[in-house]
Every structure is written in structure tokens, then in C-alpha cells.
Amino acid sequence: MAEYHKISDSELMKILVDPKKVKILDILKKEHLTVAQIAKRLGQKPSRLYYHVNKLEEAELIQLKETRQNGNLIEKYYGIVPKTRKTFEFDPAMVAENHHEVMEGIVQTIQPGLALLEDDLKSGQKSGVHVDYDINYSDFTEKEWRASHEKMIASIEDAPAQSDRKKVEETNRSSEKEKKDRYVHIILSYRLSDADHL
């Protein structure tokens, strides 16, 4: 079951909505690596990643795990700190205050997937790139919609939905609670390594 950690620090939030920093965190969840090794996994030059690694270290999301002497060089191996294994949830007031940065991070995350999807649709055949989408229109009450969202998130995280994560506020007006509305779920998924070549 995912453990949620509420974020109320705007600088930390900005880090966690930056796709490049999230990729670095994902890589370091598996093993301790140097900046050069991380760069190789991402298909980037190490010089383009030092800034991001420093920001992650300053935010205490990663830490220096060990150093190794390699000839005249000292190699620094980084890994994530235990709190980074938690699932983060942003404080709503902080999101409202920093909504531009949140939207920028969301767009930066979605944009490569849309570019891959467009290329795939234009070619008219499966190209070996892992990109897919689904659009599903459904009739739900607000409570049903929230429950469906929780199930999607839980299935993606491979963990059961947490009933206390986002409690639906019950109202005394049962007709309001049970009123159905039209919702749309737009699911876009893509392999991050395919986006590295855009």
C-alpha cells in the first residue's frame, strides 16, 4: 500500500513536477549510480545533469551513498533517501499559489507522449514505440467518479486504493450526492525511453 507524504514546500513541489528530475529519481530507486552512469541511462551528457542532481540532493531526495577512487578521480555514487519511496501529495493551498509551475510540469510530462502518439497515428502502423491512449466517457456520481479515479491510481501503483487518501465529503442532500454527471477519463501512457529520442 502506498504511503502518502503531503508536500507543502513549493521548492520541493517544483522539483517533483520536473520530468527530468523524476526520471533521475526513478533510476536511483533501483541502484546507486554516478552522474555519468545516470546520464548514460538517460542518453544525455553528464554536464546536463549535474544541476538536477544537485537540486535533488539539496532537497534531500537523494544523497551521496559512497565514493570510489578510480585512478585520479573520485566517483560519487548517489541513491534515494527512504522518504523518496513514498507517494507525494501536494498541499492544495500551495498548488493554488504555484499553479503555473504545476501546469508547466504536467505539460512537460504529457508533451512527449503526445508527440509519440502523433508520430504513431501518422504512420498508420505500430512502429515499435510504446505509446497508447484511451478515451472513455462514463456516467458517474461524484462519489463513483472519485472511486474510479482511486482505482486507476491504485492499479497503476499496483497497490489498493487508500480509503482515507481523499475522503469524499458527505452532504446531507442525498439527491446532490447521487446526481450523475458526464466525466471523461483520458489515459495516455508511453515509454519514457522512447521520448528521450524526440
Short mmCIF file of C-alpha atoms in Angstrom, two decimals:
data_model
loop_
_atom_site.label_atom_id
_atom_site.label_comp_id
_atom_site.label_asym_id
_atom_site.label_seq_id
_atom_site.Cartn_x
_atom_site.Cartn_y
_atom_site.Cartn_z
CA MET A 1 0.00 0.00 0.00
CA ALA A 2 1.38 3.40 -0.98
CA GLU A 3 2.39 5.71 1.84
CA TYR A 4 1.39 9.32 1.14
CA HIS A 5 3.51 12.26 2.20
CA LYS A 6 1.95 15.73 1.95
CA ILE A 7 4.17 18.35 0.35
CA SER A 8 3.78 21.96 1.49
CA ASP A 9 7.21 23.23 0.35
CA SER A 10 6.90 24.98 -3.04
CA GLU A 11 10.57 24.40 -3.98
CA LEU A 12 10.18 20.67 -3.35
CA MET A 13 6.97 20.66 -5.37
CA LYS A 14 8.75 22.30 -8.31
CA ILE A 15 11.34 19.53 -8.20
CA LEU A 16 8.71 16.80 -8.11
CA VAL A 17 6.86 18.12 -11.18
CA ASP A 18 10.06 18.36 -13.25
CA PRO A 19 10.11 15.30 -15.58
CA LYS A 20 13.92 15.15 -15.80
CA LYS A 21 14.31 15.10 -12.02
CA VAL A 22 11.58 12.46 -11.71
CA LYS A 23 13.45 10.27 -14.25
CA ILE A 24 16.62 10.59 -12.15
CA LEU A 25 14.71 9.59 -9.02
CA ASP A 26 13.21 6.58 -10.78
CA ILE A 27 16.65 5.39 -11.89
CA LEU A 28 18.14 5.84 -8.42
CA LYS A 29 15.31 3.85 -6.79
CA LYS A 30 16.88 0.73 -8.30
CA GLU A 31 20.59 1.23 -7.58
CA HIS A 32 23.31 3.68 -6.57
CA LEU A 33 24.88 5.41 -9.57
CA THR A 34 27.27 8.20 -10.53
CA VAL A 35 26.09 11.22 -12.55
CA ALA A 36 27.91 9.74 -15.57
CA GLN A 37 26.03 6.46 -15.20
CA ILE A 38 22.69 8.26 -14.81
CA ALA A 39 23.49 10.31 -17.93
CA LYS A 40 24.25 7.16 -19.90
CA ARG A 41 20.88 5.63 -18.90
CA LEU A 42 19.10 8.81 -20.00
CA GLY A 43 21.14 9.23 -23.19
CA GLN A 44 22.37 12.64 -22.01
CA LYS A 45 25.72 14.32 -21.36
CA PRO A 46 26.72 14.27 -17.66
CA SER A 47 27.24 18.05 -17.76
CA ARG A 48 23.49 18.47 -18.42
CA LEU A 49 22.57 16.53 -15.27
CA TYR A 50 24.79 17.94 -12.52
CA TYR A 51 22.36 20.80 -11.87
CA HIS A 52 19.42 18.40 -11.49
CA VAL A 53 21.36 16.02 -9.24
CA ASN A 54 22.46 18.95 -7.04
CA LYS A 55 18.86 20.17 -6.73
CA LEU A 56 17.69 16.66 -5.75
CA GLU A 57 20.47 16.42 -3.17
CA GLU A 58 19.66 19.89 -1.75
CA ALA A 59 16.01 18.81 -1.42
CA GLU A 60 17.18 15.69 0.48
CA LEU A 61 15.51 13.37 -2.03
CA ILE A 62 18.84 11.76 -2.92
CA GLN A 63 22.10 11.52 -1.03
CA LEU A 64 25.71 10.56 -1.57
CA LYS A 65 25.88 6.84 -0.73
CA GLU A 66 29.55 6.13 -1.35
CA THR A 67 32.69 7.36 -3.07
CA ARG A 68 35.15 5.21 -5.01
CA GLN A 69 38.65 6.03 -6.17
CA ASN A 70 39.07 5.41 -9.91
CA GLY A 71 42.59 6.41 -10.86
CA ASN A 72 42.90 10.12 -10.12
CA LEU A 73 39.13 10.57 -10.00
CA ILE A 74 36.78 10.17 -7.07
CA GLU A 75 33.44 8.78 -8.27
CA LYS A 76 30.38 9.78 -6.26
CA TYR A 77 27.51 7.28 -6.09
CA TYR A 78 24.04 8.63 -5.35
CA GLY A 79 20.90 6.91 -4.14
CA ILE A 80 17.47 7.95 -2.93
CA VAL A 81 16.65 8.59 0.71
CA PRO A 82 13.86 6.48 2.31
CA LYS A 83 11.19 9.23 2.19
CA THR A 84 11.54 9.31 -1.61
CA ARG A 85 9.89 5.87 -1.81
CA LYS A 86 6.65 7.44 -0.57
CA THR A 87 3.95 8.76 -2.86
CA PHE A 88 3.75 12.53 -2.65
CA GLU A 89 0.58 14.58 -2.46
CA PHE A 90 0.70 18.36 -2.83
CA ASP A 91 -0.93 20.73 -0.37
CA PRO A 92 -3.88 22.33 -2.23
CA ALA A 93 -3.12 25.88 -0.99
CA MET A 94 0.47 25.60 -2.18
CA VAL A 95 -0.66 24.24 -5.56
CA ALA A 96 -3.05 27.19 -5.96
CA GLU A 97 -0.22 29.61 -5.22
CA ASN A 98 2.17 27.85 -7.64
CA HIS A 99 -0.29 26.60 -10.24
CA HIS A 100 1.81 27.86 -13.17
CA GLU A 101 4.75 25.63 -12.18
CA VAL A 102 2.43 22.66 -11.64
CA MET A 103 0.87 23.15 -15.08
CA GLU A 104 4.29 23.53 -16.67
CA GLY A 105 5.38 20.21 -15.15
CA ILE A 106 2.20 18.48 -16.30
CA VAL A 107 2.60 19.83 -19.86
CA GLN A 108 6.29 18.79 -19.93
CA THR A 109 5.24 15.28 -18.89
CA ILE A 110 2.38 14.97 -21.38
CA GLN A 111 4.05 16.65 -24.39
CA PRO A 112 6.48 13.81 -25.28
CA GLY A 113 3.65 11.28 -25.11
CA LEU A 114 1.52 13.38 -27.45
CA ALA A 115 4.44 13.73 -29.88
CA LEU A 116 4.99 9.95 -29.85
CA LEU A 117 1.27 9.34 -30.28
CA GLU A 118 1.08 11.76 -33.22
CA ASP A 119 4.00 10.00 -34.96
CA ASP A 120 2.38 6.62 -34.33
CA LEU A 121 -1.01 7.77 -35.68
CA LYS A 122 0.58 9.41 -38.74
CA SER A 123 2.49 6.25 -39.67
CA GLY A 124 -0.74 4.23 -39.70
CA GLN A 125 1.02 1.21 -38.22
CA LYS A 126 2.64 0.15 -34.98
CA SER A 127 6.24 1.34 -35.08
CA GLY A 128 7.59 -0.50 -32.05
CA VAL A 129 7.29 2.65 -29.96
CA HIS A 130 5.35 2.03 -26.76
CA VAL A 131 2.59 4.62 -26.77
CA ASP A 132 -1.11 4.12 -26.30
CA TYR A 133 -4.18 6.08 -25.34
CA ASP A 134 -7.77 5.53 -24.31
CA ILE A 135 -10.72 7.89 -24.08
CA ASN A 136 -13.68 6.63 -22.11
CA TYR A 137 -16.90 8.54 -21.46
CA SER A 138 -18.90 7.34 -18.45
CA ASP A 139 -21.85 8.36 -16.30
CA PHE A 140 -20.89 8.63 -12.62
CA THR A 141 -21.98 10.27 -9.43
CA GLU A 142 -19.21 12.37 -7.89
CA LYS A 143 -18.57 9.59 -5.38
CA GLU A 144 -18.36 6.96 -8.16
CA TRP A 145 -16.04 9.20 -10.20
CA ARG A 146 -13.70 9.69 -7.24
CA ALA A 147 -13.75 5.94 -6.56
CA SER A 148 -12.94 5.16 -10.22
CA HIS A 149 -10.03 7.59 -10.11
CA GLU A 150 -8.70 5.96 -6.93
CA LYS A 151 -8.93 2.53 -8.57
CA MET A 152 -7.00 3.73 -11.63
CA ILE A 153 -4.26 5.25 -9.49
CA ALA A 154 -4.12 2.13 -7.30
CA SER A 155 -3.87 -0.18 -10.31
CA ILE A 156 -1.05 1.95 -11.76
CA GLU A 157 0.78 1.91 -8.42
CA ASP A 158 -0.05 -1.80 -8.06
CA ALA A 159 -1.49 -1.07 -4.64
CA PRO A 160 -5.04 -0.98 -3.26
CA ALA A 161 -6.73 2.40 -3.13
CA GLN A 162 -6.45 4.13 0.22
CA SER A 163 -9.87 4.94 1.54
CA ASP A 164 -8.59 7.88 3.56
CA ARG A 165 -6.48 9.46 0.79
CA LYS A 166 -9.11 11.83 -0.48
CA LYS A 167 -12.27 11.43 1.50
CA VAL A 168 -15.41 12.42 -0.31
CA GLU A 169 -17.26 14.92 1.82
CA GLU A 170 -20.72 13.60 2.53
CA THR A 171 -23.55 16.08 2.29
CA ASN A 172 -27.00 15.85 3.83
CA ARG A 173 -28.61 16.30 0.45
CA SER A 174 -28.70 12.78 -0.93
CA SER A 175 -30.06 13.99 -4.28
CA GLU A 176 -26.90 16.11 -4.73
CA LYS A 177 -24.69 13.13 -3.84
CA GLU A 178 -26.42 10.78 -6.25
CA LYS A 179 -26.78 13.14 -9.21
CA LYS A 180 -25.00 11.71 -12.23
CA ASP A 181 -22.79 13.87 -14.42
CA ARG A 182 -20.67 13.23 -17.50
CA TYR A 183 -16.95 12.66 -16.87
CA VAL A 184 -14.13 11.86 -19.25
CA HIS A 185 -11.02 9.82 -18.45
CA ILE A 186 -8.17 10.43 -20.82
CA ILE A 187 -5.38 7.93 -20.36
CA LEU A 188 -2.10 8.47 -22.16
CA SER A 189 0.82 6.20 -21.45
CA TYR A 190 4.20 5.98 -23.10
CA ARG A 191 7.66 4.51 -22.55
CA LEU A 192 9.94 7.25 -21.22
CA SER A 193 12.98 5.96 -23.09
CA ASP A 194 11.15 6.44 -26.41
CA ALA A 195 10.63 10.12 -25.53
CA ASP A 196 14.37 10.57 -24.97
CA HIS A 197 14.85 10.35 -28.75
CA LEU A 198 12.39 13.12 -29.70
#
